[in-house]
Amino acid sequence: MPVKTTATGEPLDAATLRELRAIVGAEHVRHADGDVTPYARDATPLFRARPGAVVHPASTEEVAAVLRLAGARGIPVVPRGAGSNLCSATVPLEGGIVLVLTRLDRILEISAEELLAVSQPGVTSAALADAAAAHGLLYAPDPGSRSVATIGGTVATCAGGLRGLKYGVTRNYVLGLEAVLGTGEVIRTGGRLWKDVAGYDLTRLLTGSEGTLGVITEVTLALLPAPGTAGNGLAYFPTLADAGRAVTRVIAAGIVPATLEFLDARCVDAVEQHARLGLRRDAGALLIFGDDGEPAAVAQRLDRMAELCRDTGAIEVSVAGHAAESEALLAARRCTLPALSRLGSITILEDVGVPRPRIAEMVGHIDDIAGRHEVTIATFGHAGDGNLHPTCVIDKGDDEAAERAHLAFGEIFRTAMRLGGTITGEHGVGAAKLPYLTERLGAAQIDLQRRIKAAFDPAGILNPGKAGS
């Protein structure tokens, strides 16, 4: 599958550009080739489409004015944060306006009394987490791109992360939203309460909608008291199936770890070549386990998880003795993607989910599929919740390899569904997974989603060519 260039992205007409400049200021409207080309793609490889203009609003009112103008003229609008998503959710498939929300970058409130934060969408996930930590609080969602991913983007894609098993994903922490609909109407959903069942849950509906229903301009998020300490350990296993059995035993023992991650042998080898962390390269799989909470309880649970790993056939188990060592263990997981990326010029990082007991089976299928299509795929992921990240590295310009990878991933998605899983656990649908969405949801749900989309965005200007189109 060569690079998908799907829109001509002709510049907007002079009258529209004048009106956009009047709304947000001339310096915040760009339409020259050199200015818009970076916004033709996001972090998803092989998808590209040139926008007609890039607009940077600084307020909800400016967002609403842009959408009213676009709606009146039938101009597509694609909301965007940092563009770090991995499903081509912010590629402007039909040209039009890319609406970049990074100027809305203020944390408006952190309340220790109410355990919440109010944030504009352009704040990064890491910045919000750091601000919460300064108040002794935890913002639990922990996406891998947290240092650059914006709060608006993580809400729009319902991002997950390493702590998903114990703490859930982004939707579990969104209490309320301010959003601008395709008509330019501004709505507020939810509020500041953990419990609020008044009317349809539009907050949950907008969370994960990938900019197809509205543009998020403010988010109210739940926080938690920060845990007293955190610790990690790792275990090497002869096979991934052995690691999978250990995961089953940990959960069956009543332990819900904060971290339970796996790397297959290819990932371990790539990480060790890249980072020289002292990992064993003779193991079939690496399991990283961790927990947080009160120090004594954390130590007890880590020891118990280590014991369960040994009982399940681990060839080596270790538990970090202090915070620095604990962070070093997590480095193996966090540097997996950059390590794999060194093996080629294009890295295709994918995302499927299967029931937890079928992880090893799914990885076996991935290896078989990769072999049949003559591509190399390494797999890592969140063992605790069944979320796998098969990753293929190819060379730029090798269209034949890209097509083989495309076919392999299509088979991987269908295999995950056959095993009772899903085509995406945390990355989202975007344009990349849209061809498989009907298989996952069925025609009735797809039709319902289109009717919902029409209610929020009757002119169909918001992120066209994605879910609901």
PDB file of N, CA, C and O in Angstrom, residues 92-122:
ATOM      1  N   PRO A  92      -6.500  15.404   6.789  1.00  0.00           N
ATOM      2  CA  PRO A  92      -7.649  16.062   6.144  1.00  0.00           C
ATOM      3  C   PRO A  92      -7.970  15.426   4.793  1.00  0.00           C
ATOM      4  O   PRO A  92      -7.601  15.948   3.737  1.00  0.00           O
ATOM      5  N   LEU A  93      -8.689  14.324   4.821  1.00  0.00           N
ATOM      6  CA  LEU A  93      -8.904  13.518   3.618  1.00  0.00           C
ATOM      7  C   LEU A  93      -9.574  14.291   2.491  1.00  0.00           C
ATOM      8  O   LEU A  93      -9.348  13.991   1.317  1.00  0.00           O
ATOM      9  N   GLU A  94     -10.406  15.272   2.839  1.00  0.00           N
ATOM     10  CA  GLU A  94     -11.122  16.032   1.808  1.00  0.00           C
ATOM     11  C   GLU A  94     -10.676  17.489   1.765  1.00  0.00           C
ATOM     12  O   GLU A  94     -11.413  18.367   1.330  1.00  0.00           O
ATOM     13  N   GLY A  95      -9.437  17.731   2.208  1.00  0.00           N
ATOM     14  CA  GLY A  95      -8.921  19.092   2.190  1.00  0.00           C
ATOM     15  C   GLY A  95      -9.605  19.963   3.223  1.00  0.00           C
ATOM     16  O   GLY A  95      -9.919  19.526   4.319  1.00  0.00           O
ATOM     17  N   GLY A  96      -9.834  21.235   2.865  1.00  0.00           N
ATOM     18  CA  GLY A  96     -10.517  22.139   3.783  1.00  0.00           C
ATOM     19  C   GLY A  96      -9.591  22.727   4.830  1.00  0.00           C
ATOM     20  O   GLY A  96      -8.412  22.994   4.564  1.00  0.00           O
ATOM     21  N   ILE A  97     -10.136  22.909   6.037  1.00  0.00           N
ATOM     22  CA  ILE A  97      -9.431  23.585   7.124  1.00  0.00           C
ATOM     23  C   ILE A  97      -8.951  22.566   8.149  1.00  0.00           C
ATOM     24  O   ILE A  97      -9.732  21.742   8.624  1.00  0.00           O
ATOM     25  N   VAL A  98      -7.671  22.619   8.505  1.00  0.00           N
ATOM     26  CA  VAL A  98      -7.188  21.931   9.698  1.00  0.00           C
ATOM     27  C   VAL A  98      -7.225  22.956  10.834  1.00  0.00           C
ATOM     28  O   VAL A  98      -6.575  24.003  10.761  1.00  0.00           O
ATOM     29  N   LEU A  99      -8.020  22.637  11.856  1.00  0.00           N
ATOM     30  CA  LEU A  99      -8.246  23.557  12.974  1.00  0.00           C
ATOM     31  C   LEU A  99      -7.362  23.113  14.132  1.00  0.00           C
ATOM     32  O   LEU A  99      -7.666  22.156  14.839  1.00  0.00           O
ATOM     33  N   VAL A 100      -6.244  23.814  14.314  1.00  0.00           N
ATOM     34  CA  VAL A 100      -5.239  23.411  15.293  1.00  0.00           C
ATOM     35  C   VAL A 100      -5.530  24.106  16.624  1.00  0.00           C
ATOM     36  O   VAL A 100      -5.587  25.343  16.697  1.00  0.00           O
ATOM     37  N   LEU A 101      -5.687  23.311  17.679  1.00  0.00           N
ATOM     38  CA  LEU A 101      -6.189  23.833  18.960  1.00  0.00           C
ATOM     39  C   LEU A 101      -5.095  24.044  19.998  1.00  0.00           C
ATOM     40  O   LEU A 101      -5.381  24.224  21.183  1.00  0.00           O
ATOM     41  N   THR A 102      -3.842  24.077  19.578  1.00  0.00           N
ATOM     42  CA  THR A 102      -2.745  24.164  20.543  1.00  0.00           C
ATOM     43  C   THR A 102      -2.592  25.534  21.191  1.00  0.00           C
ATOM     44  O   THR A 102      -1.863  25.663  22.183  1.00  0.00           O
ATOM     45  N   ARG A 103      -3.253  26.552  20.657  1.00  0.00           N
ATOM     46  CA  ARG A 103      -3.212  27.859  21.341  1.00  0.00           C
ATOM     47  C   ARG A 103      -4.132  27.883  22.557  1.00  0.00           C
ATOM     48  O   ARG A 103      -3.958  28.740  23.439  1.00  0.00           O
ATOM     49  N   LEU A 104      -5.076  26.969  22.627  1.00  0.00           N
ATOM     50  CA  LEU A 104      -5.916  26.844  23.823  1.00  0.00           C
ATOM     51  C   LEU A 104      -5.172  25.947  24.797  1.00  0.00           C
ATOM     52  O   LEU A 104      -5.433  24.746  24.914  1.00  0.00           O
ATOM     53  N   ASP A 105      -4.209  26.511  25.509  1.00  0.00           N
ATOM     54  CA  ASP A 105      -3.213  25.695  26.217  1.00  0.00           C
ATOM     55  C   ASP A 105      -3.102  26.018  27.708  1.00  0.00           C
ATOM     56  O   ASP A 105      -2.042  25.874  28.306  1.00  0.00           O
ATOM     57  N   ARG A 106      -4.227  26.405  28.312  1.00  0.00           N
ATOM     58  CA  ARG A 106      -4.175  26.755  29.735  1.00  0.00           C
ATOM     59  C   ARG A 106      -4.860  25.702  30.599  1.00  0.00           C
ATOM     60  O   ARG A 106      -5.919  25.180  30.237  1.00  0.00           O
ATOM     61  N   ILE A 107      -4.246  25.406  31.735  1.00  0.00           N
ATOM     62  CA  ILE A 107      -4.925  24.649  32.786  1.00  0.00           C
ATOM     63  C   ILE A 107      -5.715  25.665  33.605  1.00  0.00           C
ATOM     64  O   ILE A 107      -5.139  26.548  34.235  1.00  0.00           O
ATOM     65  N   LEU A 108      -7.015  25.568  33.557  1.00  0.00           N
ATOM     66  CA  LEU A 108      -7.867  26.597  34.145  1.00  0.00           C
ATOM     67  C   LEU A 108      -8.066  26.408  35.640  1.00  0.00           C
ATOM     68  O   LEU A 108      -8.272  27.381  36.370  1.00  0.00           O
ATOM     69  N   GLU A 109      -7.984  25.160  36.100  1.00  0.00           N
ATOM     70  CA  GLU A 109      -8.244  24.913  37.526  1.00  0.00           C
ATOM     71  C   GLU A 109      -7.766  23.521  37.905  1.00  0.00           C
ATOM     72  O   GLU A 109      -7.897  22.575  37.121  1.00  0.00           O
ATOM     73  N   ILE A 110      -7.217  23.417  39.108  1.00  0.00           N
ATOM     74  CA  ILE A 110      -7.008  22.114  39.748  1.00  0.00           C
ATOM     75  C   ILE A 110      -7.581  22.221  41.145  1.00  0.00           C
ATOM     76  O   ILE A 110      -7.183  23.089  41.932  1.00  0.00           O
ATOM     77  N   SER A 111      -8.535  21.373  41.457  1.00  0.00           N
ATOM     78  CA  SER A 111      -9.209  21.412  42.745  1.00  0.00           C
ATOM     79  C   SER A 111      -8.900  20.139  43.523  1.00  0.00           C
ATOM     80  O   SER A 111      -9.366  19.052  43.161  1.00  0.00           O
ATOM     81  N   ALA A 112      -8.110  20.294  44.591  1.00  0.00           N
ATOM     82  CA  ALA A 112      -7.832  19.152  45.465  1.00  0.00           C
ATOM     83  C   ALA A 112      -9.078  18.757  46.248  1.00  0.00           C
ATOM     84  O   ALA A 112      -9.270  17.582  46.572  1.00  0.00           O
ATOM     85  N   GLU A 113      -9.940  19.735  46.546  1.00  0.00           N
ATOM     86  CA  GLU A 113     -11.164  19.448  47.301  1.00  0.00           C
ATOM     87  C   GLU A 113     -12.128  18.588  46.493  1.00  0.00           C
ATOM     88  O   GLU A 113     -12.753  17.670  47.016  1.00  0.00           O
ATOM     89  N   GLU A 114     -12.250  18.896  45.182  1.00  0.00           N
ATOM     90  CA  GLU A 114     -13.198  18.164  44.337  1.00  0.00           C
ATOM     91  C   GLU A 114     -12.540  17.058  43.523  1.00  0.00           C
ATOM     92  O   GLU A 114     -13.216  16.335  42.802  1.00  0.00           O
ATOM     93  N   LEU A 115     -11.221  16.933  43.637  1.00  0.00           N
ATOM     94  CA  LEU A 115     -10.475  15.937  42.872  1.00  0.00           C
ATOM     95  C   LEU A 115     -10.763  16.067  41.374  1.00  0.00           C
ATOM     96  O   LEU A 115     -11.157  15.123  40.695  1.00  0.00           O
ATOM     97  N   LEU A 116     -10.513  17.259  40.838  1.00  0.00           N
ATOM     98  CA  LEU A 116     -10.732  17.472  39.407  1.00  0.00           C
ATOM     99  C   LEU A 116      -9.813  18.552  38.866  1.00  0.00           C
ATOM    100  O   LEU A 116      -9.230  19.346  39.614  1.00  0.00           O
ATOM    101  N   ALA A 117      -9.697  18.551  37.555  1.00  0.00           N
ATOM    102  CA  ALA A 117      -8.972  19.593  36.834  1.00  0.00           C
ATOM    103  C   ALA A 117      -9.851  20.081  35.691  1.00  0.00           C
ATOM    104  O   ALA A 117     -10.632  19.310  35.117  1.00  0.00           O
ATOM    105  N   VAL A 118      -9.720  21.350  35.358  1.00  0.00           N
ATOM    106  CA  VAL A 118     -10.388  21.917  34.185  1.00  0.00           C
ATOM    107  C   VAL A 118      -9.282  22.414  33.259  1.00  0.00           C
ATOM    108  O   VAL A 118      -8.422  23.196  33.664  1.00  0.00           O
ATOM    109  N   SER A 119      -9.315  21.938  32.032  1.00  0.00           N
ATOM    110  CA  SER A 119      -8.212  22.200  31.109  1.00  0.00           C
ATOM    111  C   SER A 119      -8.729  22.571  29.736  1.00  0.00           C
ATOM    112  O   SER A 119      -9.759  22.078  29.280  1.00  0.00           O
ATOM    113  N   GLN A 120      -7.981  23.426  29.058  1.00  0.00           N
ATOM    114  CA  GLN A 120      -8.215  23.642  27.639  1.00  0.00           C
ATOM    115  C   GLN A 120      -7.602  22.493  26.853  1.00  0.00           C
ATOM    116  O   GLN A 120      -6.741  21.765  27.359  1.00  0.00           O
ATOM    117  N   PRO A 121      -8.007  22.300  25.604  1.00  0.00           N
ATOM    118  CA  PRO A 121      -7.603  21.093  24.878  1.00  0.00           C
ATOM    119  C   PRO A 121      -6.150  21.052  24.452  1.00  0.00           C
ATOM    120  O   PRO A 121      -5.617  19.975  24.182  1.00  0.00           O
ATOM    121  N   GLY A 122      -5.466  22.198  24.386  1.00  0.00           N
ATOM    122  CA  GLY A 122      -4.093  22.215  23.904  1.00  0.00           C
ATOM    123  C   GLY A 122      -3.038  21.902  24.935  1.00  0.00           C
ATOM    124  O   GLY A 122      -1.849  21.824  24.614  1.00  0.00           O
TER     125      GLY A 122
END
